[in-house]
Structures are given as C-alpha cells and as structure tokens.
C-alpha cells in the first residue's frame, strides 16, 4: 500500500513554485490507480515524490509501512528496487541493444551473467520482443521502445510500477496495446500500477480508481465508474466530457427547450445508468403507473472496462400534473436523473 500524507513540494528558484499543496492519497496493493491532470498540475512532481526522486518539502510517503521520507539516500536506493518507472520518452540507452537495456539495472547490482540471461529472456517474452533483442532503440517503433522500458522497469522485480505519461507519445492503437500489456502485468505479476496521464481515455481503459489533480491539489478521487457517471468537481467534469459525449444531440437541442413546465409542453429528462441496471423497466413503469406515454429520443451506452454505463433521453407526455407525478416517481428511484427542460407537445 502507498500512503501519501499531506505531501507538499515547493521549488525555490527565482520564483517560488508550490507544485504540491498537501496531497493525501492511498493506493491499495494490486490496484491500477490513475492520476489525471492538465499540464503543470503537478503530476510528475507527485509521481517523483512517490519514489523519492524528488524529496517532498513536507509530508510523508509510506510504502508497505516503510516511511520513505525517513530513509537516507543509500537506504532509499535499496528501497527503490521495489518501484519501477516508465517514461513518456522511454529514456533508453541508445548505444545498448534491447537486451542490454533490459539487463542494465541488473548489471548495476552485479547480478551474475546466467541469472541476467534467464531474467531478460523471460522479460523479452513477457513484452513480446524476443525477436528484437539484438536491435538498437533507433531500430524500434515507439510502442516497441516502451515495451523495452517496461521490461527494464520490471527487471528488479518491483512491487510498484509508476508510469509518467507512458503512452502520451504513442498513437491510439499502440497506446491500446501498451495499456493491455500493463493490465496483463498487473494481473499476472500482481504489481500495483500508478498511471499519470492527461488523457481520460487512458483512465477509462484500465484504471480501477482515479484522482484528478489541479494546481497541486487533489480535486476529486473515486472509482473510475463512479467518477465517469457522476463527476463532482468541474475539473473532473471537463475531463469526462473529453471522452463521453454528454451534449444533447443537435436534433433535440433544436426542439426549442424552455426551462418551465407549460400546458402545451412535455418534460425532457436524461436518465443515467451504470452497471447492469437499465432503464427499460423504468420506462415501462411510468407508462403503466401514470397511464401516459414516454418516448425515447436518444440512448448512448459505453463501457468502462467491462461495466456498462450510459444515458437515455426521454420525453414524458401527459398533462402537467401527470408529468410532475412521473418526475417525482423517478426522483424517488435509485437512478440518476436530470430534467433537461420542456419541449413543445407536437414533438
Ligand atoms: N525542478 C523544478 N524546478 C522548478 N519548478 C518546477 C520543477 N519541476 C516542476 N516545476 C513546476 O511545478 C509545477 C508542476 O510541474 P509538473 O512537472 O509536476 O507538472 P505536470 O502535471 O507533470 O505537467 P505536464 O503534464 O506538462 O508534464 C509546474 O508549475 C512546474 O513549472
Ligand atoms: Mg509531467
């Protein structure tokens, strides 16, 4: 488990920068935890504080009960073997082959040659680069380079893998394959993975939980499914919007929506759902209970990993009283709903 207790980081230069302003975060063993934020939000600073490449100005970093901030530099070097890291620009050694890049951390601690051979062979197989082991980084694609980065990070059998924008230099297809590899590593080797990104699509693809950081402060955190279906902070709402279209379809927007009920108007409602709950029984229930009609204008369903979530836009018809009763009924249900407005009855 990784616990960050009230971490601050201040850079003193010509101008003082408060990069982190009191971060509290707990990351459980075996999780894939995402940290998302815009450029300059403090993501890299935060992740570098986890492995103490950057010493926090104040606060504590506790990993599996060990207070990292209390360690000397040499103790830290030993502890850091438990924490692998991969980077946006891969940081490979250009004069070394794929094999020798992966072997590098093992050579540094004088691992016997045969042990290195076996270990690197296994890692090459894990990341699917056995046939590329004699190539130099310049002969590889971005995705292949990142696979080398991942294999190198795993060479010292870490318990934690930190990924700082590890897919930001890759195209969407390659990003997907790297994320799949990370997920595979998480499952097979039970490594806790911390993913730093500015892309919500990355979070949606593989993270279990997510925290959003802005101006050195965590604005919101939670299970990815919850955050996607019900973001609380403006920052998270903006990020969610970048991957999920919550805009009203143009045709609906053109219907002439007003915000007050009227005798000649029907209410327009957006229902959100997640998990296995769907709205079909709800629509049927309204029709039955209130003896009116409901028309479904728009539906959208998406998946966060294997969990479905989405929304439905419906128009509830009938006189004003019937509509009000139906709305009150919906509000009383454990489903998220939102009145979008009122549209002319002839629709
Ligand atoms: N070594 C440093 N010295 C001074 N200021 C720094 C240093 N490193 C980072 N900062 C500042 O701290 C703030 C947070 O930077 P950080 O690199 O953590 O952001 P980030 O979220 O990783 O951004 P990006 O998405 O662009 O990588 C920024 O204002 C940055 O200018
Ligand atoms: Mg960064």
Short mmCIF file of N, CA and C and ligand atoms in Angstrom, two decimals, residues 43-44 164-165, ligand 2:
data_model
loop_
_atom_site.label_atom_id
_atom_site.label_comp_id
_atom_site.label_asym_id
_atom_site.label_seq_id
_atom_site.Cartn_x
_atom_site.Cartn_y
_atom_site.Cartn_z
N UNK A 43 1.55 16.57 -11.69
CA UNK A 43 1.54 15.11 -11.81
C UNK A 43 2.93 14.49 -11.70
N UNK A 44 3.86 15.02 -12.50
CA UNK A 44 5.21 14.43 -12.48
C UNK A 44 5.86 14.64 -11.12
N UNK A 164 4.76 7.57 -15.99
CA UNK A 164 4.54 9.01 -16.18
C UNK A 164 4.31 9.30 -17.66
N UNK A 165 3.06 9.47 -18.04
CA UNK A 165 2.68 9.76 -19.43
C UNK A 165 3.27 8.71 -20.37
MG1 LIG B 2 4.69 15.76 -16.22
#
